Amino acid sequence: MGQIEWAMWANEQALASGLILITGGIVATAGRFTQWYFGAYSIVAGVFVCLLEYPRGKRKKGSTMERCGQKYMTAVVKLFGPLTRNYYIRAVLHLLLSVPAGFLLATILGTACLAIASGIYLLAAVRGEQWTPIEPKPRERPQVGGTIKQPPSNPPPRPPAEARKKPSEEAAAAEGPSAGPQTNPIPVTDEIV
Amino acid sequence: GIDLPTDSGSKNNVTRNFLEVSLGLCLSRASASVLNLNCSLILLPMCRTLLAYLRGSQKVPSRRTRRLLDKSRTFHITCGVTICIFSGVHVAAHLVNALNFSVNYSEDFVELNAARYRDEDPRKLLFTTVPGLTGVCMVVVLFLMITASTYAIRVSNYDIFWYTHNLFFVFYMLLVLHVSGGLLKYQTNLDTHPPGCINLNRTSSQNISLPDEHFHEPFPEEFSKSEEFTQNTFVKICVEEPRFQANFPQTWLWISGPLCLYCAERLYRYIRSNKPVTIISVISHPSDVMEIRMVKENFKARPGQYIILHCPSVSALENHPFTLTMCPTETKATFGVHLKIVGDWTERFRDLLLPPSSQDSEILPFIQSRNYPKLYIDGPFGSPFEESLNYEVSLCVAGGIGVTPFASILNTLLDDWKPYKLRRLYFIWVCRDIQSFCWFADLLCVLHNKFWQENRPDYVNIQLYLSRTDGIQIIGEKYHILNSRLFIGRPRWKLLFEEIAKCNRGKTVGVFCCGPNSLSKTLHKLSNQNNSYGTRFEYNKESFS
């Protein structure tokens, strides 16, 4: 139970509530019920909530499934900084948005659902969760020749690598060929016949 | 208007007469019927013990019918989505109805009204009547359940899905109350008050169009004459007021059967899993895998089935399914599971069973067994992999830890292969890490040797693939059988399928895959393609999460 990330569930709920608000609002304005302007408000609020909640936040552990095409909205939501990062603000915002829709019968369900989403966001905020945008991973440019190691600095015959290793081997390798004169492990004589 | 009386339609006639918009009523009744059916069917795929019994019994002889059982989770999800959609229709239609009931309140038929007075605020209707209030609560419960059942949540936070899904019981109780409100009524005295009859005592505010315009006031002494008159002109006189009675809630009939069945199944499973198992040994394998061997009285399982482990010392509420890697046989009652350590439950479980100091050593000394926590198991439950023994030729592809169902098949073949229909098994195991092959390397070698001794060297064809191309490429010195069957890189499925088709012309080959989704999709696609050898590949799919 300790590792549940409530924000993800609240996000799904808020997105669904936004859609319910839009549907209820359309029914209310199209049917020209009394107080139909609440219906119009509900449509606008629903669209706003959907846009805000569309980009899914990043999970603390593991990979997160992105919603299709969410990177555009991620850029917009990221702009608001702490306003969208903090879940307390989101909880209060959703609660306030849901209240006016409760006056009309057609949109009352949207109110209930958004209020529940707001409650779960409050729970997520209390547990210290935050909205982090899912960044696209920088594409790893294949490094040409990255695995090619430095060519050996000594001509053969060469002793095994462990014997060759010195504490300042990296500095020596950076320098390139060894600075000092070549010392052969086996004396080489030039045999002239 | 007036409808000609039909058997069931006539009972609702009077309602239709005074409600201006009957579309809302029709939609809500229609969606209610769909919801009745789906709410009753959705419970059936969740009776897992029953499904496991059907899978194994002789009562389901045809393989095609057994394969339908593989789709039980998909069926459950389909019913769930249908309930969601039609609940939306039902709620919208009823909201319109609520408005109409209050606007079109009729003083003539007080009993039929859902509203109590004209222009009653429809929101009050919603919240103060039994159907209204239970309906609102059901929508809230449904909202919670559906938002927690999306694929993203199931994959990342399975706990939320599991805990909210148990609210289904609240949903059903509310449903039982919802239909008991008695809103739908039918007329009980159709013979004395037929539809379209004229009420002579009332100054009629109804619009009834008569076949002809004549209207005679009957005098008491001329009663017989007026009767004759009515017979001639087909206009009936109402003898008495209409009486209504609430319909028996059909929903109770629909949901009581499956609900009782499901409750019986849960009770049976609870009783069966109440006795803890005795852990015989705990073995630590490379690549974060732990094997547990245990015994339990009267535990029988078929190869390929899975069990659900419940350890109260680790978590009081969580249950986790694991496939059996070794099934109890007539001679040996031990059975076992292999667990891969991912996630907090398995980590804590491992820390309880294998104290961190001895996690590197292979087998725990016997004296530590007294400190094992209590472990309860539920099951066994069926899976499509049981079917691999019922094909003449089977192709089993495993990815990583997905080898567990096939391990139980191999153990069973090691025990005795003759009773089964299987005569050739292609076993392909793809792993990322060379150490993973050590989990069942001994089993594979022993099996290979056994078939070699019995002069059936082609019974099991083993191919091991190491998908990571850097690193060590030898399993171990003593496993030369496996080393010679080890390939580096991923398998080339098309060539493999062609080879199997060529060697088994005209046969039906069962394809089983337990691994990542991409692998499953590739194999499914290849199984459905035709080949020139007349071999049929039947793909059997297991769904996880």
XYZ file of C-alpha atoms in Angstrom:
738
model
C 0.000 0.000 0.000
C 2.871 2.294 0.737
C 4.019 2.674 -2.807
C 0.773 3.674 -4.479
C 0.973 6.815 -6.524
C -2.404 8.401 -6.142
C -1.759 11.215 -8.573
C -2.027 8.907 -11.552
C -5.488 7.768 -10.535
C -6.571 11.331 -9.790
C -5.352 12.296 -13.231
C -7.505 9.618 -14.897
C -10.481 10.672 -12.807
C -10.064 14.346 -13.621
C -9.798 13.597 -17.324
C -12.966 11.489 -17.202
C -14.760 14.200 -15.198
C -13.796 16.764 -17.783
C -15.387 14.644 -20.477
C -18.524 14.147 -18.370
C -18.728 17.895 -17.818
C -18.469 18.562 -21.541
C -21.190 16.014 -22.316
C -23.529 17.350 -19.648
C -22.886 20.884 -20.777
C -23.743 20.049 -24.379
C -26.995 18.387 -23.297
C -27.892 21.394 -21.166
C -27.213 24.080 -23.770
C -28.667 22.142 -26.678
C -31.828 21.350 -24.756
C -32.123 25.001 -23.746
C -33.007 24.057 -20.218
C -33.609 26.828 -17.734
C -30.323 28.271 -16.506
C -28.613 26.963 -19.605
C -25.688 29.291 -19.104
C -24.481 26.886 -16.442
C -24.287 24.382 -19.267
C -22.108 26.711 -21.291
C -19.836 27.197 -18.285
C -19.648 23.457 -17.859
C -18.419 22.989 -21.424
C -15.688 25.591 -20.978
C -14.638 24.179 -17.605
C -14.623 20.664 -19.030
C -12.377 21.647 -21.922
C -9.982 23.423 -19.578
C -9.769 20.460 -17.221
C -9.194 18.051 -20.101
C -6.375 20.142 -21.491
C -4.752 20.545 -18.086
C -4.968 16.872 -17.244
C -4.063 15.417 -20.606
C -0.310 15.233 -20.085
C 0.412 12.428 -17.679
C 2.937 13.108 -14.975
C 6.055 11.031 -14.567
C 6.071 8.191 -12.080
C 8.647 8.139 -9.349
C 9.799 4.616 -10.151
C 9.629 2.897 -13.482
C 8.563 4.118 -16.861
C 5.351 5.987 -17.528
C 3.098 5.409 -20.488
C 2.567 8.635 -22.343
C -0.769 9.561 -23.766
C -0.675 9.910 -27.500
C 0.452 13.348 -28.571
C 0.862 14.653 -25.059
C 4.200 16.365 -25.588
C 2.577 19.518 -26.920
C 0.419 19.973 -23.849
C 3.368 19.033 -21.636
C 5.252 22.046 -22.953
C 2.319 24.342 -22.185
C 1.631 22.924 -18.729
C 5.307 23.075 -17.851
C 5.285 26.840 -18.457
C 3.177 27.487 -15.395
C 5.835 26.072 -13.140
C 4.815 25.632 -9.524
C 1.142 26.325 -10.282
C 0.806 23.083 -12.151
C 3.486 21.150 -10.322
C 1.853 21.421 -6.957
C -1.071 19.111 -6.372
C -2.594 21.191 -3.583
C -3.284 23.940 -6.090
C -4.790 21.426 -8.503
C -7.031 20.016 -5.800
C -8.369 23.447 -4.877
C -8.743 24.422 -8.525
C -10.788 21.352 -9.368
C -12.997 21.835 -6.328
C -13.733 25.431 -7.287
C -14.367 24.525 -10.914
C -16.800 21.807 -9.977
C -19.087 23.920 -7.795
C -20.957 26.004 -10.427
C -21.811 22.945 -12.471
C -23.675 21.493 -9.532
C -26.613 23.814 -9.976
C -27.860 22.203 -13.134
C -29.235 18.691 -13.285
C -27.498 17.801 -16.508
C -24.036 18.601 -15.181
C -24.384 17.455 -11.607
C -22.565 14.222 -12.316
C -19.579 16.151 -13.587
C -19.500 18.025 -10.294
C -19.500 14.839 -8.269
C -16.742 13.214 -10.332
C -14.522 16.308 -10.366
C -14.966 16.704 -6.616
C -13.801 13.123 -6.077
C -10.799 13.755 -8.344
C -10.014 16.853 -6.311
C -10.104 14.772 -3.139
C -7.674 12.214 -4.532
C -5.363 15.008 -5.666
C -5.420 16.320 -2.100
C -4.393 12.885 -0.894
C -1.586 12.812 -3.442
C -0.419 16.274 -2.371
C -0.419 15.283 1.295
C 1.835 12.350 0.413
C 4.278 14.727 -1.233
C 3.722 13.818 -4.865
C 4.464 16.317 -7.598
C 3.811 16.651 -11.277
C 6.970 16.157 -13.269
C 6.825 16.424 -17.032
C 7.863 13.458 -19.101
C 10.856 14.647 -21.032
C 11.672 13.036 -24.329
C 14.891 11.098 -23.950
C 17.736 12.721 -25.835
C 18.535 10.463 -28.708
C 21.893 8.873 -28.216
C 24.015 9.783 -31.189
C 25.965 6.650 -32.078
C 29.507 7.625 -31.321
C 31.641 6.707 -34.213
C 34.750 4.988 -33.050
C 33.765 5.194 -29.407
C 34.753 1.619 -28.785
C 38.001 1.835 -30.575
C 40.595 2.002 -27.935
C 43.877 3.742 -28.177
C 46.309 1.831 -30.324
C 49.076 0.194 -28.348
C 51.899 2.530 -27.597
C 54.608 -0.103 -27.556
C 55.581 -2.198 -30.539
C 55.551 -5.983 -30.062
C 56.694 -7.994 -28.149
C 54.478 -6.564 -25.426
C 54.015 -7.884 -21.908
C 50.375 -8.464 -20.813
C 48.247 -5.457 -19.863
C 48.610 -5.857 -16.091
C 52.351 -5.485 -16.267
C 52.027 -2.442 -18.414
C 49.597 -0.660 -16.056
C 51.028 2.279 -14.151
C 49.218 4.656 -11.692
C 49.478 7.468 -14.163
C 48.381 5.328 -17.041
C 45.483 7.603 -17.937
C 47.729 10.595 -18.147
C 50.121 8.615 -20.234
C 47.314 7.438 -22.504
C 46.041 10.973 -22.897
C 49.392 12.111 -23.963
C 49.520 9.633 -26.722
C 52.663 7.771 -27.368
C 54.876 7.501 -24.306
C 57.009 10.483 -23.696
C 60.246 8.766 -22.895
C 62.349 6.755 -25.248
C 61.200 3.281 -26.151
C 62.458 0.642 -23.697
C 62.317 -2.868 -25.034
C 61.758 -5.661 -22.535
C 64.009 -7.959 -24.492
C 67.230 -6.618 -25.829
C 67.085 -6.387 -29.559
C 70.145 -6.892 -31.525
C 70.509 -6.144 -35.071
C 71.986 -9.158 -36.701
C 73.845 -8.334 -39.749
C 74.924 -11.280 -41.716
C -52.039 8.258 -29.326
C -53.704 4.948 -28.734
C -51.919 1.730 -29.466
C -53.565 -1.546 -30.233
C -53.237 -3.639 -27.142
C -50.501 -6.225 -27.239
C -49.564 -8.508 -24.447
C -46.866 -6.584 -22.693
C -47.098 -3.302 -24.500
C -50.574 -2.558 -23.288
C -49.556 -2.487 -19.686
C -47.384 0.563 -20.233
C -49.871 2.237 -22.493
C -51.258 4.665 -20.021
C -47.814 5.990 -19.236
C -47.182 6.619 -22.872
C -50.388 8.492 -23.135
C -49.466 11.342 -20.918
C -45.711 11.694 -21.204
C -44.947 14.008 -24.042
C -41.505 12.687 -24.791
C -41.435 8.914 -24.677
C -37.979 8.716 -26.183
C -36.340 9.167 -22.806
C -38.395 6.382 -21.331
C -37.697 4.023 -24.198
C -33.972 4.679 -24.039
C -33.818 4.183 -20.323
C -35.772 0.919 -20.476
C -33.701 -0.372 -23.370
C -30.400 0.467 -21.728
C -31.666 -1.074 -18.499
C -32.239 -4.357 -20.317
C -28.723 -4.300 -21.722
C -27.384 -3.515 -18.267
C -29.317 -6.423 -16.776
C -27.693 -8.850 -19.158
C -24.189 -7.458 -18.760
C -24.303 -7.188 -14.986
C -25.201 -10.822 -14.833
C -22.676 -12.030 -17.402
C -19.736 -10.048 -16.097
C -19.425 -12.183 -12.988
C -19.130 -15.476 -14.811
C -15.555 -15.141 -16.161
C -14.388 -14.341 -12.650
C -15.399 -17.718 -11.275
C -11.910 -19.012 -11.799
C -12.233 -22.283 -9.946
C -15.243 -23.156 -12.043
C -13.385 -22.312 -15.226
C -10.380 -24.376 -14.137
C -12.724 -27.286 -13.464
C -14.352 -26.934 -16.886
C -10.988 -26.800 -18.535
C -9.838 -30.034 -17.031
C -12.996 -32.057 -16.962
C -14.254 -34.422 -19.582
C -17.391 -32.353 -19.927
C -15.664 -29.998 -22.334
C -14.241 -32.385 -24.887
C -13.678 -30.024 -27.749
C -10.472 -28.062 -27.885
C -12.248 -25.222 -29.568
C -14.538 -24.771 -26.587
C -11.632 -24.927 -24.184
C -9.894 -22.195 -26.127
C -12.904 -19.987 -25.498
C -12.026 -20.139 -21.828
C -8.736 -18.418 -22.635
C -10.673 -15.337 -23.553
C -12.466 -15.011 -20.238
C -10.608 -11.886 -19.158
C -11.291 -10.204 -22.486
C -14.961 -11.098 -22.121
C -15.030 -9.589 -18.651
C -13.493 -6.372 -19.910
C -15.937 -6.198 -22.826
C -18.888 -6.562 -20.466
C -17.384 -3.844 -18.274
C -17.050 -1.419 -21.149
C -20.620 -2.166 -22.238
C -21.888 -1.505 -18.728
C -20.030 1.785 -18.753
C -21.494 2.935 -22.079
C -25.045 1.874 -21.388
C -24.969 3.331 -17.895
C -24.204 6.634 -19.548
C -27.203 6.232 -21.850
C -29.394 5.137 -18.952
C -28.416 8.083 -16.764
C -28.875 10.627 -19.562
C -32.271 9.205 -20.452
C -33.392 9.223 -16.842
C -32.271 12.803 -16.335
C -34.505 13.750 -19.243
C -37.286 11.638 -17.751
C -36.932 13.310 -14.373
C -37.414 16.628 -16.052
C -40.467 15.355 -17.916
C -42.030 13.741 -14.879
C -42.035 17.033 -13.104
C -43.066 19.198 -16.056
C -45.767 16.866 -17.319
C -47.206 15.887 -14.009
C -50.613 14.417 -14.554
C -53.337 14.719 -11.950
C -55.288 11.961 -13.597
C -52.923 9.184 -12.894
C -51.318 10.116 -9.644
C -49.906 6.663 -9.029
C -47.893 6.673 -12.189
C -45.949 9.756 -11.457
C -42.475 9.627 -10.176
C -42.732 13.256 -9.152
C -44.918 14.131 -6.212
C -46.270 17.402 -7.494
C -46.064 19.497 -10.574
C -42.782 21.147 -11.340
C -41.017 19.382 -8.536
C -37.372 20.228 -8.789
C -35.854 17.274 -10.678
C -32.796 17.407 -8.476
C -34.984 16.618 -5.511
C -36.369 13.689 -7.467
C -32.858 12.501 -7.959
C -31.750 12.621 -4.385
C -34.778 11.816 -2.294
C -36.228 8.798 -4.026
C -34.761 5.351 -3.556
C -34.057 4.749 -7.256
C -32.588 8.209 -7.634
C -30.256 8.042 -4.693
C -29.065 4.503 -5.377
C -28.578 5.466 -8.998
C -26.341 8.374 -8.097
C -24.311 6.222 -5.705
C -23.946 3.527 -8.355
C -22.639 6.062 -10.842
C -20.067 7.244 -8.323
C -18.942 3.661 -7.610
C -18.790 2.933 -11.331
C -16.755 6.089 -11.886
C -14.229 5.021 -9.253
C -13.990 1.503 -10.616
C -13.630 2.499 -14.239
C -11.029 5.222 -13.750
C -8.915 2.777 -11.771
C -9.203 0.022 -14.377
C -7.463 1.685 -17.276
C -4.474 -0.099 -18.748
C -2.036 2.553 -17.528
C -3.152 2.177 -13.922
C -3.164 -1.609 -14.048
C 0.364 -1.629 -15.336
C 1.771 0.909 -12.905
C -0.309 0.786 -9.724
C -2.041 -2.575 -9.645
C -3.081 -2.034 -6.028
C -5.430 0.840 -6.850
C -7.124 -1.313 -9.461
C -7.471 -4.251 -7.112
C -8.848 -2.357 -4.133
C -11.340 -0.260 -6.093
C -12.505 -3.234 -8.097
C -13.658 -4.882 -4.913
C -16.283 -2.149 -4.704
C -18.283 -4.234 -7.164
C -20.090 -5.780 -4.226
C -21.373 -2.349 -3.144
C -22.475 -1.804 -6.732
C -24.552 -4.972 -6.742
C -26.202 -4.215 -3.427
C -27.126 -0.762 -4.680
C -28.461 -2.318 -7.889
C -30.739 -4.607 -5.918
C -32.131 -1.602 -4.054
C -32.318 0.532 -7.190
C -34.877 -1.668 -8.903
C -36.932 -2.268 -5.803
C -38.209 1.311 -5.806
C -41.296 0.246 -7.730
C -41.184 2.984 -10.299
C -42.344 0.832 -13.152
C -45.927 -0.152 -12.824
C -48.352 -2.125 -14.896
C -52.097 -1.955 -14.963
C -53.828 -4.836 -13.231
C -57.397 -4.313 -14.406
C -57.056 -4.185 -18.140
C -60.384 -5.907 -18.698
C -62.416 -3.328 -16.822
C -60.376 -0.339 -17.943
C -59.047 -1.113 -21.404
C -56.754 1.319 -23.116
C -58.506 4.098 -24.886
C -61.746 3.765 -22.991
C -63.788 6.808 -22.194
C -64.287 7.883 -18.648
C -67.734 9.349 -18.430
C -67.559 10.668 -14.892
C -64.633 12.904 -15.413
C -64.367 16.147 -17.340
C -61.715 14.804 -19.516
C -58.531 16.725 -20.021
C -57.128 13.931 -22.089
C -56.870 14.077 -25.800
C -58.367 10.866 -27.014
C -59.225 10.696 -30.647
C -62.306 8.576 -31.193
C -62.938 6.613 -34.320
C -66.081 8.595 -34.741
C -67.336 11.716 -33.068
C -70.578 10.353 -31.640
C -70.855 10.454 -27.937
C -73.983 9.401 -26.139
C -74.710 9.852 -22.486
C -75.953 6.517 -21.244
C -78.892 6.568 -18.823
C -78.957 3.864 -16.207
C -82.111 2.331 -17.626
C -80.672 2.328 -21.050
C -77.576 0.572 -20.046
C -78.141 -2.342 -22.321
C -78.741 -0.022 -25.239
C -75.471 1.763 -24.647
C -73.681 -1.535 -24.425
C -75.058 -2.436 -27.773
C -74.025 0.940 -29.024
C -70.505 0.556 -27.801
C -70.193 -2.809 -29.414
C -71.218 -1.331 -32.700
C -68.895 1.618 -32.643
C -65.905 -0.073 -30.874
C -65.765 2.574 -28.187
C -65.470 1.189 -24.727
C -66.683 2.718 -21.525
C -64.498 2.575 -18.476
C -66.169 0.558 -15.794
C -63.728 1.420 -13.078
C -60.590 3.403 -12.366
C -57.268 1.970 -13.541
C -55.316 0.157 -10.905
C -51.567 -0.201 -11.025
C -49.125 -2.485 -9.440
C -45.401 -2.382 -9.489
C -43.589 -4.751 -11.814
C -41.535 -7.487 -10.225
C -37.944 -6.293 -10.583
C -36.530 -8.356 -13.385
C -33.003 -7.424 -12.437
C -33.192 -9.609 -9.333
C -33.786 -12.624 -11.543
C -30.883 -11.721 -13.789
C -28.201 -11.088 -11.201
C -29.129 -13.492 -8.440
C -27.801 -16.553 -10.265
C -24.298 -15.347 -11.117
C -23.951 -13.455 -7.837
C -24.744 -16.587 -5.817
C -22.370 -18.598 -7.988
C -19.574 -16.090 -7.471
C -20.157 -15.899 -3.718
C -20.133 -19.695 -3.509
C -16.856 -19.772 -5.413
C -15.229 -17.196 -3.137
C -16.389 -19.128 -0.088
C -14.998 -22.356 -1.474
C -11.694 -20.685 -2.267
C -11.511 -19.175 1.196
C -12.107 -22.505 2.880
C -9.656 -24.254 0.625
C -6.871 -21.721 1.175
C -7.285 -21.459 4.908
C -4.664 -24.041 5.709
C -1.089 -22.778 5.314
C 1.452 -24.681 3.258
C 4.599 -26.274 4.629
C 7.677 -24.824 3.012
C 10.228 -27.541 2.365
C 13.065 -25.530 0.892
C 13.944 -22.132 -0.463
C 16.562 -21.910 -3.185
C 18.194 -18.780 -4.461
C 18.895 -18.656 -8.185
C 20.923 -16.165 -10.205
C 19.334 -13.117 -11.795
C 17.042 -12.368 -8.821
C 14.983 -15.526 -8.877
C 13.922 -17.508 -5.854
C 12.457 -20.981 -5.849
C 10.144 -22.196 -3.116
C 9.253 -25.860 -2.709
C 6.309 -26.750 -0.524
C 3.725 -29.372 0.293
C 0.047 -29.160 1.107
C -2.537 -31.794 1.859
C -4.920 -32.729 -0.944
C -3.343 -30.316 -3.366
C -3.640 -31.370 -6.967
C -2.582 -29.351 -9.943
C -2.123 -29.852 -13.652
C 0.999 -28.592 -15.423
C 0.590 -25.029 -16.611
C -1.701 -23.910 -13.810
C -0.928 -21.064 -11.451
C -1.502 -20.343 -7.780
C -1.929 -17.170 -5.784
C 0.393 -16.633 -2.844
C -0.703 -14.793 0.247
C 1.763 -14.088 3.035
C 0.293 -12.067 5.906
C 3.726 -11.305 7.327
C 4.651 -9.491 4.124
C 1.353 -7.785 3.407
C -2.051 -8.412 4.908
C -4.014 -7.535 1.801
C -1.895 -8.307 -1.231
C -2.094 -11.507 -3.239
C 0.180 -12.355 -6.118
C -0.160 -15.017 -8.799
C 2.756 -17.295 -9.692
C 2.864 -20.155 -12.154
C 3.688 -23.542 -10.743
C 7.040 -24.795 -11.982
C 6.628 -28.214 -10.449
C 3.308 -29.956 -9.905
C 2.565 -32.641 -7.340
C 2.533 -36.146 -8.822
C 1.348 -39.501 -7.505
C 4.763 -40.310 -6.109
C 5.863 -36.876 -4.982
C 3.664 -34.350 -3.241
C 6.110 -31.464 -3.516
C 5.232 -28.566 -5.730
C 7.126 -25.372 -6.359
C 7.137 -21.891 -7.796
C 9.898 -19.686 -9.136
C 9.534 -16.003 -8.244
C 11.368 -13.163 -9.882
C 12.184 -10.408 -7.407
C 10.678 -7.236 -8.833
C 8.697 -4.828 -6.700
C 8.326 -4.429 -2.976
C 6.214 -7.490 -2.171
C 8.675 -9.974 -3.624
C 11.590 -8.110 -2.094
C 10.101 -8.272 1.369
C 9.123 -11.882 0.848
C 12.668 -12.787 -0.091
C 14.057 -10.982 2.930
C 11.785 -13.025 5.160
C 12.663 -16.345 3.603
C 16.317 -15.803 2.830
C 18.034 -13.626 5.388
C 20.374 -11.255 3.576
C 23.479 -12.928 4.885
C 22.789 -16.202 3.166
C 21.365 -14.878 -0.069
C 24.521 -15.664 -1.957
C 24.610 -19.314 -1.018
C 22.519 -21.668 -3.055
C 20.463 -23.688 -0.599
C 19.363 -22.682 2.839
C 20.251 -25.114 5.609
C 17.329 -27.126 6.888
C 17.481 -25.812 10.454
C 16.237 -22.423 9.339
C 12.887 -23.862 8.250
C 11.302 -23.201 11.598
C 11.511 -19.480 10.970
C 9.572 -19.477 7.727
C 6.529 -17.183 7.729
C 3.064 -18.601 7.203
C 2.181 -18.858 3.534
C -1.284 -19.444 2.127
C -2.039 -20.421 -1.414
C -5.217 -20.114 -3.439
C -5.751 -22.155 -6.507
C -4.759 -23.814 -8.713
C -6.282 -21.871 -11.567
C -6.210 -22.752 -15.216
C -4.265 -21.213 -18.015
C -3.968 -21.811 -21.753
C -0.591 -23.524 -21.307
C -2.289 -26.655 -20.028
C -3.327 -27.273 -23.598
C 0.249 -27.826 -24.802
C 0.100 -31.470 -23.745
C -3.015 -31.997 -25.840
C -1.500 -31.185 -29.192
C 0.502 -33.726 -31.110
C 3.150 -31.098 -31.812
C 3.664 -28.029 -29.648
C 5.860 -24.985 -30.032
C 6.580 -23.339 -26.684
C 8.339 -19.997 -26.690
C 9.474 -18.477 -23.419
C 10.953 -15.054 -22.760
C 12.982 -14.739 -19.573
C 10.981 -15.647 -16.500
C 8.115 -16.606 -18.788
C 9.615 -20.074 -18.879
C 7.798 -21.020 -15.651
C 4.646 -22.559 -17.158
C 6.773 -24.617 -19.538
C 8.983 -25.754 -16.686
C 6.017 -27.523 -15.150
C 5.258 -29.123 -18.519
C 8.857 -30.337 -18.748
C 8.722 -31.668 -15.197
C 5.585 -33.582 -16.050
C 7.176 -35.044 -19.170
C 10.136 -36.062 -17.041
C 7.793 -37.912 -14.757
C 5.813 -39.720 -17.459
C 5.209 -38.624 -21.034
C 3.176 -41.516 -22.350
C -0.354 -40.623 -21.148
C -0.392 -37.373 -23.100
C -1.106 -36.698 -26.722
C 2.110 -34.717 -27.159
C 4.695 -36.401 -29.351
C 7.019 -33.538 -30.225
C 7.847 -30.390 -28.319
C 9.828 -27.467 -29.676
C 11.090 -25.517 -26.718
C 12.546 -22.081 -27.432
C 13.826 -19.976 -24.581
C 15.079 -16.449 -25.144
C 16.949 -14.741 -22.331
C 18.880 -11.572 -21.912
C 21.250 -12.858 -19.289
C 23.254 -16.068 -19.610
C 22.794 -16.797 -15.906
C 19.034 -17.107 -16.359
C 19.460 -20.402 -18.149
C 20.777 -21.873 -14.915
C 17.275 -21.817 -13.446
C 16.292 -24.929 -15.371
C 19.548 -26.105 -16.896
C 19.532 -29.268 -14.797
C 15.954 -30.051 -15.701
C 16.645 -29.644 -19.413
C 19.722 -31.846 -19.306
C 18.021 -34.596 -17.345
C 15.046 -34.498 -19.680
C 17.242 -34.664 -22.747
C 19.114 -37.634 -21.347
C 15.935 -39.436 -20.447
C 14.547 -39.156 -23.968
C 17.886 -40.184 -25.383
C 17.814 -43.318 -23.234
C 14.284 -44.121 -24.316
C 15.295 -43.779 -27.955
C 13.108 -40.759 -28.619
C 15.756 -38.103 -29.180
C 13.447 -35.931 -31.238
C 10.736 -35.626 -28.635
C 12.052 -32.413 -27.149
C 13.925 -29.960 -29.376
C 15.630 -27.365 -27.258
C 16.856 -24.071 -28.616
C 18.243 -21.434 -26.294
C 18.807 -17.891 -27.450
C 20.885 -15.247 -25.753
C 19.587 -11.915 -26.926
C 22.415 -9.863 -25.491
C 25.452 -10.325 -27.641
C 28.160 -9.062 -25.303
C 29.235 -10.879 -22.202
C 29.813 -14.513 -21.346
C 28.357 -16.963 -23.823
C 28.664 -20.278 -22.064
C 26.156 -21.586 -19.550
C 28.465 -23.761 -17.565
C 31.068 -26.419 -18.102
C 28.845 -29.369 -17.318
C 25.932 -28.264 -19.503
C 27.426 -29.142 -22.836
C 24.042 -30.328 -24.110
C 22.720 -26.841 -23.648
C 25.846 -25.066 -24.819
C 25.631 -26.810 -28.147
C 22.040 -25.658 -28.466
C 22.765 -22.082 -27.511
C 22.454 -19.400 -30.171
C 23.555 -15.831 -29.808
C 21.145 -13.197 -30.972
C 17.402 -13.230 -31.399
C 15.575 -16.100 -33.071
C 14.552 -15.763 -36.676
C 10.933 -16.685 -36.327
C 9.969 -16.947 -39.954
C 12.658 -19.507 -40.659
C 11.765 -21.377 -37.509
C 8.119 -21.596 -38.439
C 9.007 -22.776 -41.910
C 11.238 -25.467 -40.524
C 8.582 -26.684 -38.108
C 5.967 -26.638 -40.854
C 8.206 -28.648 -43.131
C 8.963 -31.288 -40.535
C 5.355 -31.678 -39.446
C 3.402 -31.553 -42.660
C -0.332 -31.447 -42.434
C -0.373 -31.441 -38.644
C -1.818 -28.921 -36.239
C 0.891 -27.322 -34.152
C -0.035 -25.579 -30.919
C 1.915 -22.364 -30.394
C 2.335 -21.109 -26.837
C 4.131 -17.962 -25.865
C 4.896 -16.567 -22.451
C 6.866 -13.386 -22.700
C 6.756 -9.734 -23.716
C 3.877 -8.437 -25.781
C 5.969 -7.749 -28.856
C 7.065 -11.369 -28.961
C 3.497 -12.502 -28.544
C 2.307 -10.309 -31.402
C 5.011 -11.543 -33.757
C 4.191 -15.161 -33.066
C 0.463 -14.562 -33.383
C 0.960 -12.997 -36.784
C 3.206 -15.795 -38.002
C 0.824 -18.462 -36.717
C -1.982 -17.051 -38.788
C -0.024 -17.060 -42.016
C -0.400 -19.849 -44.495
C 2.467 -22.083 -45.443
C 3.022 -24.397 -48.352
C 3.234 -27.579 -46.284
C -0.338 -27.666 -45.079
C 0.658 -27.281 -41.446
C -1.729 -25.358 -39.227
C -0.415 -23.272 -36.355
C -2.883 -22.558 -33.579
C -1.872 -19.699 -31.360
C -2.894 -19.901 -27.709
C -2.673 -16.624 -25.882
C -2.294 -15.893 -22.211
C -3.057 -12.404 -21.040
C -1.227 -10.849 -18.129
C -2.593 -7.760 -16.424
